[in-house]
PDB file of C-alpha atoms in Angstrom:
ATOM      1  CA  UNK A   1     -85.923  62.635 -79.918  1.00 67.00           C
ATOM      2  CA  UNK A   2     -82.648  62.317 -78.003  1.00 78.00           C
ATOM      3  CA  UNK A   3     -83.787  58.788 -75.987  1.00 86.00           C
ATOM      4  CA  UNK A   4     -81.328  55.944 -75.852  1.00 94.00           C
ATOM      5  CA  UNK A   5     -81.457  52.445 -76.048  1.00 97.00           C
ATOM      6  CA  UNK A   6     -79.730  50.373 -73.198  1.00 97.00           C
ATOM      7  CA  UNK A   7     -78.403  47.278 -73.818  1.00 98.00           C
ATOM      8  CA  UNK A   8     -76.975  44.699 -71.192  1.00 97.00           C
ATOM      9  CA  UNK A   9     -73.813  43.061 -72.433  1.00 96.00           C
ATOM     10  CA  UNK A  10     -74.134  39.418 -72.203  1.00 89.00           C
ATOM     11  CA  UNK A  11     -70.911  37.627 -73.344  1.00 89.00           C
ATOM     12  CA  UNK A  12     -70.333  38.602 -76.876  1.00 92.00           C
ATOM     13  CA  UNK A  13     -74.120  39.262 -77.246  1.00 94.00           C
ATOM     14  CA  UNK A  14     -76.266  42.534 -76.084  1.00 96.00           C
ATOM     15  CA  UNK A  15     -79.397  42.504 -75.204  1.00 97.00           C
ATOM     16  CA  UNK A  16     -81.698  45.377 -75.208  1.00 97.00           C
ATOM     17  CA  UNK A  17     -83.300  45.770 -71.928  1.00 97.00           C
ATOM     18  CA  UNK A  18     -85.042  49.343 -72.174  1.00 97.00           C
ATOM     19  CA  UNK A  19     -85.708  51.399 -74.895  1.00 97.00           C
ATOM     20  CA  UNK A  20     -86.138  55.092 -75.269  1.00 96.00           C
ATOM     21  CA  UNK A  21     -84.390  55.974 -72.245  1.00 97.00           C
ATOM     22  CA  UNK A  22     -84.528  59.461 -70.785  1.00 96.00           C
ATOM     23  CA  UNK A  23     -82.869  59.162 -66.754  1.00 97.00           C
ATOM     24  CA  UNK A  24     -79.935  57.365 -65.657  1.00 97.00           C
ATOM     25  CA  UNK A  25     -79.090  57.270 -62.027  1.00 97.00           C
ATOM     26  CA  UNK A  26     -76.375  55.460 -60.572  1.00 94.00           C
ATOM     27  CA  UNK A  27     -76.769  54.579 -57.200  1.00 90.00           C
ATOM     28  CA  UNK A  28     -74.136  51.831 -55.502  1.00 85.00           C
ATOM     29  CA  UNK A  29     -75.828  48.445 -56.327  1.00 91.00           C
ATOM     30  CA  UNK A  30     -76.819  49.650 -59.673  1.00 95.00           C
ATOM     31  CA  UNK A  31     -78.504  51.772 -62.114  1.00 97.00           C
ATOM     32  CA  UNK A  32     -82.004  53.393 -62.169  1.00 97.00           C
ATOM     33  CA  UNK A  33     -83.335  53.679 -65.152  1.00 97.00           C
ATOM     34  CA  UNK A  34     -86.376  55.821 -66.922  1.00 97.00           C
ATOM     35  CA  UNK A  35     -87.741  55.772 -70.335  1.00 97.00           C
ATOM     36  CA  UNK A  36     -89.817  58.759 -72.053  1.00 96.00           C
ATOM     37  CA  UNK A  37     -92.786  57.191 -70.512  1.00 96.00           C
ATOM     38  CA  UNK A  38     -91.507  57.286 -66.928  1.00 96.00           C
ATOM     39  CA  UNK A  39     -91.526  53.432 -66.599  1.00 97.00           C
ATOM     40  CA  UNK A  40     -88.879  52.960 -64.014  1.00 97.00           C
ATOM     41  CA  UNK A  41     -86.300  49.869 -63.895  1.00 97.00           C
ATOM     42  CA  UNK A  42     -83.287  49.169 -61.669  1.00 97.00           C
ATOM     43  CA  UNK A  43     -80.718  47.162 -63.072  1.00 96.00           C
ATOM     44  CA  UNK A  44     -77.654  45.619 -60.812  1.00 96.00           C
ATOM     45  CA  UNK A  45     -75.222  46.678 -63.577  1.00 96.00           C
ATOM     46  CA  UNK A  46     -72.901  49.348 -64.414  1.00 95.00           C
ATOM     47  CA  UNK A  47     -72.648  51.987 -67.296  1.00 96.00           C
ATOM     48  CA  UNK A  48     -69.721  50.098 -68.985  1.00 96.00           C
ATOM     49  CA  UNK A  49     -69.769  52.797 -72.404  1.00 96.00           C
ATOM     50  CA  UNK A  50     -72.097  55.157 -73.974  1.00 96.00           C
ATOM     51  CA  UNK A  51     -72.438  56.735 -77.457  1.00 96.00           C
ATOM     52  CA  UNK A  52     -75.167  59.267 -77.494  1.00 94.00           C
ATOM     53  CA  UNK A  53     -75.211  60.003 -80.905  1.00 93.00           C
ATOM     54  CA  UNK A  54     -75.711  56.591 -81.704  1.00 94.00           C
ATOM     55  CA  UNK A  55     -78.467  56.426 -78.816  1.00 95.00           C
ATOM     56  CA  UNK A  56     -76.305  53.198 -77.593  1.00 96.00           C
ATOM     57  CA  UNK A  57     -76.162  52.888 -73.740  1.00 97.00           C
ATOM     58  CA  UNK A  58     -73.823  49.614 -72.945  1.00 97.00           C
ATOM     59  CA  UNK A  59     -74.626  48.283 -69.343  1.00 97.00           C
ATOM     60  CA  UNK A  60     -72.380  45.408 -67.653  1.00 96.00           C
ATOM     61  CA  UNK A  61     -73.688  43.300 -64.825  1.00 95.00           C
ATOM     62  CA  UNK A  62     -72.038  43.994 -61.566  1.00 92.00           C
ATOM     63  CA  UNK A  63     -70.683  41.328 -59.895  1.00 84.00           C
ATOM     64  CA  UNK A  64     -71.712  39.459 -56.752  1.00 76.00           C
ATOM     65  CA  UNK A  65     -69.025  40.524 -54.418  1.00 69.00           C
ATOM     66  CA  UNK A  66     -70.009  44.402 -54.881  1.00 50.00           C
ATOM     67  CA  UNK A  67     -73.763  43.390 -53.399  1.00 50.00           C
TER      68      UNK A  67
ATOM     69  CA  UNK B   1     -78.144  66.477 -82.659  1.00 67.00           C
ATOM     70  CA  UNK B   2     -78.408  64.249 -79.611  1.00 78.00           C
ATOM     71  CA  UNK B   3     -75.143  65.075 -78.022  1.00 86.00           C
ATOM     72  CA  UNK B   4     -75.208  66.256 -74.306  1.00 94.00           C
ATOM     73  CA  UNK B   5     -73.557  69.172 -72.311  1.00 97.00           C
ATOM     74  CA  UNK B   6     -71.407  67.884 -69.124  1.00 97.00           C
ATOM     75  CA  UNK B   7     -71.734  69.431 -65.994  1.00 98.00           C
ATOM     76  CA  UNK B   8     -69.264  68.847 -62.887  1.00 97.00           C
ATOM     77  CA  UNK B   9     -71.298  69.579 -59.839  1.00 95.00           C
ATOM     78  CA  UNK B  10     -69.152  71.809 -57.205  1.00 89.00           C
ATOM     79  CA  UNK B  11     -71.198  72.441 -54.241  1.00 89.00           C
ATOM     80  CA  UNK B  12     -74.658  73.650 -55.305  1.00 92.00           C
ATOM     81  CA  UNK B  13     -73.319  74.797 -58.396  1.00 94.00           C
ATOM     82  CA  UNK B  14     -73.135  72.902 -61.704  1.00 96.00           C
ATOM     83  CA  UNK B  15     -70.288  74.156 -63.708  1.00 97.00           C
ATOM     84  CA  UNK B  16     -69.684  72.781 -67.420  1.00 97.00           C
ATOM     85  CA  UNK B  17     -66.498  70.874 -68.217  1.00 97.00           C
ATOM     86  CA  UNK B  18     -67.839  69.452 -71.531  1.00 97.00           C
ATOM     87  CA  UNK B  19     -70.145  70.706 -74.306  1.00 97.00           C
ATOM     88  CA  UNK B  20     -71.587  68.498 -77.218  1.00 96.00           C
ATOM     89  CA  UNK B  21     -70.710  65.319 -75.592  1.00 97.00           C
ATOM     90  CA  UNK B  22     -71.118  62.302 -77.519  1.00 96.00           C
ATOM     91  CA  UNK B  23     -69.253  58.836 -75.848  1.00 97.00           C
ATOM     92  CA  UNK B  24     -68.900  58.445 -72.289  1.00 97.00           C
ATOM     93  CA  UNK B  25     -66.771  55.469 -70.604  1.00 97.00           C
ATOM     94  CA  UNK B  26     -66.405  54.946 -67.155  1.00 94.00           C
ATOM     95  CA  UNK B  27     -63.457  53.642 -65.878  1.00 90.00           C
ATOM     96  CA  UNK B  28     -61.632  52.598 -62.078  1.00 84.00           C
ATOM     97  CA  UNK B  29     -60.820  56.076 -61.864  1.00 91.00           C
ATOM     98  CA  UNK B  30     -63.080  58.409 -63.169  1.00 95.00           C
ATOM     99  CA  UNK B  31     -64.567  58.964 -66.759  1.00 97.00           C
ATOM    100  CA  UNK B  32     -63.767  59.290 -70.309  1.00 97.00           C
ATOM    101  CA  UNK B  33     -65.794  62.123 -72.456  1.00 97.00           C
ATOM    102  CA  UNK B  34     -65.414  62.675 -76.231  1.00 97.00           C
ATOM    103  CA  UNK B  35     -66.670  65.660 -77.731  1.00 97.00           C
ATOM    104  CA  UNK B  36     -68.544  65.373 -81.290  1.00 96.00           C
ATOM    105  CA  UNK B  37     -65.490  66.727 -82.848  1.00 96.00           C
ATOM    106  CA  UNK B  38     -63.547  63.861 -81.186  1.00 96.00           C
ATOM    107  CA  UNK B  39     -61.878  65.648 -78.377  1.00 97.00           C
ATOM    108  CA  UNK B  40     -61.339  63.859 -75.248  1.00 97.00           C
ATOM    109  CA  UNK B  41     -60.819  64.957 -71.704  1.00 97.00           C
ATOM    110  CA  UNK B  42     -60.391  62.559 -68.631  1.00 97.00           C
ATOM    111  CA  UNK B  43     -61.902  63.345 -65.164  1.00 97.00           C
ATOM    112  CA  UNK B  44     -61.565  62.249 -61.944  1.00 96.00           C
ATOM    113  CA  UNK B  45     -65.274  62.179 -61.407  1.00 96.00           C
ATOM    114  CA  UNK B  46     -68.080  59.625 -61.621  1.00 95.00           C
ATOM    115  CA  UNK B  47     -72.041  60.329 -63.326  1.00 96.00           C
ATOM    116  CA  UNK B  48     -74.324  61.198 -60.930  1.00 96.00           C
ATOM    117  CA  UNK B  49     -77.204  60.907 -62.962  1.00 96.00           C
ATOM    118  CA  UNK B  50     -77.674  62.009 -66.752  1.00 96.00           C
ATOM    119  CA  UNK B  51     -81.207  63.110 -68.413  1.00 96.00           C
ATOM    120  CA  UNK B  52     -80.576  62.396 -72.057  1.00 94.00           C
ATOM    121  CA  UNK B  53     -83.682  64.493 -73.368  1.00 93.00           C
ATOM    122  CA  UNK B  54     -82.596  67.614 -71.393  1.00 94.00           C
ATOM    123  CA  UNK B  55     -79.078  67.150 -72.680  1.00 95.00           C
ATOM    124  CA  UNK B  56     -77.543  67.207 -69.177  1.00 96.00           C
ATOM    125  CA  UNK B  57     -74.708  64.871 -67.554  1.00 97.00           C
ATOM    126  CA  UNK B  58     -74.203  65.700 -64.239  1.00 97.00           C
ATOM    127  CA  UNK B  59     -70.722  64.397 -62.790  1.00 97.00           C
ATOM    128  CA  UNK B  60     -69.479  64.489 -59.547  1.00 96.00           C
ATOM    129  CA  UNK B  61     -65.771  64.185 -58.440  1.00 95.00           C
ATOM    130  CA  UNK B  62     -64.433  61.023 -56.842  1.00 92.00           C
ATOM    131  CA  UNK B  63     -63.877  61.009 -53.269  1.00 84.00           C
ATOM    132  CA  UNK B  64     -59.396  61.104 -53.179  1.00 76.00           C
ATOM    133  CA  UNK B  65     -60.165  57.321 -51.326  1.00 69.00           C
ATOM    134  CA  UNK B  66     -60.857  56.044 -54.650  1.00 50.00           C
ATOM    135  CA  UNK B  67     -57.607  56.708 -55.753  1.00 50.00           C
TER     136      UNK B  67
END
């Protein structure tokens, strides 16, 4: 299966905050988010990297001034 | 393999820019792809939304404001 984990960056830690994701939509105060389950979660972050082939999705908080 | 084809949307069309790829980094202006062979191409253009088990990216250029 080609799912993803996403992780949130916190610091110099990363935390995983959805597995086997399918769906990523950006929208501007953040990121929707679907696993292979359809369990929905938005996220006020930003897609900072991804490596697919490592099913790694890196997420960043967004700031307060872009609210 | 888990990579994903990239698709620039141009009006209702979806045209691809980038097969098999594997990292993805946004940036301020626009995003960085690398192949699975390690090429890399840079485009003005953000991710509209990306379904990983379909093995579609969909980008969409940035507005020339952005710049």
């Amino acid at each position: 299966m080609c799912e993803s984990n996403a992780y949130l960056k916190d610091g110099n830690n990363e935390v995983m905050i959805m597995e086997s994701v399918d769906t990523i939509e950006p929208s501007e105060n953040g990121l929707r988010l679907m696993d292979i389950f359809g369990k929905q979660i938005f996220i006020r972050a930003k897609i900072k990297d991804m490596t697919l082939l490592n099913h790694r999705i890196i997420l960043e908080e967004l700031p307060l001034d872009n609210l």
